[in-house]
Amino acid sequence: MKTIDFLVFIIYFAALISIGIVGVLKAKSSEKYMVADRNLGLFMLFGCLTAVFLGGSSTIGTSQLGYEIGLSGFWFVFSLGVGITIFGLFLLDRIMDLQVITISELLYRLFGHRVRVMGAVVTAMYTLMICVTQVIAMGAVISQIFHWPMMTAILVGGSIVFVYTILGGMWTLSITDVIQFLVMTIGMFCIMLPMSLHSVGGLTSLFEQMPASHLSFFNIGFGEIVNYFVTYTLGVMVGQDIWQRFFTGKTKRISKTSGVLVGLYSALYSIVMVIVGMCAYVLFPHIQNQNTQNVFAHMAFEILPNGLLGIVFAALIAAIMSTASGTLLASATIISNDLLKPYVFKNMEDHQFLGMTRLTTFILAIIAIIISIWVKEVLVAIDIAYAILTGGIFMPVVLGLFIKRITPQAAFYAMIASVIVVFIGIAIAGPQSTATIFYAILVNAIILLIMSRFQRKSAT
């Protein structure tokens, strides 16, 4: 990278931190800090939703999958977008009518205090682990750019994104995410995709040089595709980071339309990243003997001229930062709103609650960086996060919204049992086991339905 590329980074980072500083002045209430006064229009909400879920794992992870398995890597990001669209179309109405800020608040309305606490713990674990995936991805990119050790890169990158998040909360993120969405779209669709295809002689030439297995959308097998949808589609439907963005919409119609647009955008983005990975497979087959997590960065360094290189890496950093900041704020919101405020600091004024939320965000930022240094692998961290969330939360939320006879005791024990199943499955079969999440959901559903039925009968 040359001076012009580093200049792009400096200007970009300075702009984000400046917006965070302004956010301190603007976010003077907890409502503004957590959900930006619920006042976003269609374009801003679409940009924010897209930016928060298309992060480092979606960009680095999908290009890695494109390199390793070809077109079937498409299903990873696409399954996430489908979940956001389904949530917007079928669940949003019921949830927004309740005027809640967090998933745990919804669980409290449905099942009471114990389930609220359990839901808060599970959801905070999920959002923090998603944040960890982004810090790991950011560290991988920065270490490639500056040739720093991974630990140093994680410390520097994590600190930058967390500073503006802590300062301005959702008010800041609503501005920075739209900027990051635009930078990400230009960098990936207008620069990285055409330059990658040009480097291999065009799309037709790319397909001619790929093995047949890489040209099939079903190369990974039907079972693995189903696993993507169970893990990521169901998981994102109960993701606090996604809910919190939907709640910032000015109207339900704006929120629903944004969800549909996100689904369409996710399909396009997934195809772009898979093709970039496939181009790297043709140009640099030796990477498969090294760490394929660095496919995107290696490709960018090799094919992009100075100036464009800085823009593309800024786009990559934009994708990572937006998700890292959104998930960090979501985790802090859960802990502050559903654990500390109702059970520890019950009579707290709003300005005190705002200060406590900022402090919680700061503490969680430090924890996220520490975990990132320990885990170091993006796809492993995201598998753990979604297994915990989908296994523990999805069934109580969905069945609680549509089946009124689910009892609080059943919901509480179902969540505990399913989370235990997830951790046992991870310990025995590893975080990428397809069976773990199926067993957790099955256990969850069985306990919810059977225990509720017996309790209803004994009550009568």
Short mmCIF file of C-alpha atoms in Angstrom, two decimals, residues 12 16 47-56 134 138 161 164-165 173 176-178 180-181 184 241 245 315-328:
data_model
loop_
_atom_site.label_atom_id
_atom_site.label_comp_id
_atom_site.label_asym_id
_atom_site.label_seq_id
_atom_site.Cartn_x
_atom_site.Cartn_y
_atom_site.Cartn_z
CA TYR A 12 -12.19 7.47 6.90
CA LEU A 16 -16.08 7.96 12.02
CA GLY A 47 -28.40 0.89 5.01
CA CYS A 48 -28.19 0.27 8.76
CA LEU A 49 -29.75 -3.21 8.57
CA THR A 50 -27.47 -4.19 5.70
CA ALA A 51 -24.37 -2.84 7.38
CA VAL A 52 -25.02 -4.55 10.72
CA PHE A 53 -25.35 -8.08 9.34
CA LEU A 54 -22.90 -7.93 6.41
CA GLY A 55 -19.72 -7.84 8.41
CA GLY A 56 -16.31 -9.43 8.39
CA GLN A 134 -15.84 -8.89 13.67
CA MET A 138 -10.69 -6.63 11.61
CA VAL A 161 -14.50 0.93 16.35
CA TYR A 164 -17.26 5.81 18.53
CA THR A 165 -19.75 3.14 19.63
CA LEU A 173 -24.30 4.09 14.42
CA THR A 176 -21.80 5.69 10.44
CA ASP A 177 -23.65 2.60 9.21
CA VAL A 178 -25.13 4.44 6.23
CA GLN A 180 -20.22 2.28 5.76
CA PHE A 181 -23.01 0.78 3.64
CA MET A 184 -19.00 -1.15 1.22
CA ASP A 241 -28.60 -6.61 16.91
CA ARG A 245 -32.08 -1.89 14.02
CA ALA A 315 -14.98 -0.98 2.31
CA LEU A 316 -13.93 -4.19 4.01
CA ILE A 317 -13.22 -2.38 7.25
CA ALA A 318 -16.62 -0.63 6.88
CA ALA A 319 -18.40 -3.99 6.69
CA ILE A 320 -16.57 -5.21 9.76
CA MET A 321 -16.93 -2.04 11.85
CA SER A 322 -20.67 -1.70 11.35
CA THR A 323 -21.37 -5.21 12.59
CA ALA A 324 -18.87 -4.96 15.46
CA SER A 325 -20.38 -1.71 16.71
CA GLY A 326 -23.98 -2.89 16.33
CA THR A 327 -23.47 -6.16 18.16
CA LEU A 328 -21.46 -4.51 20.94
#
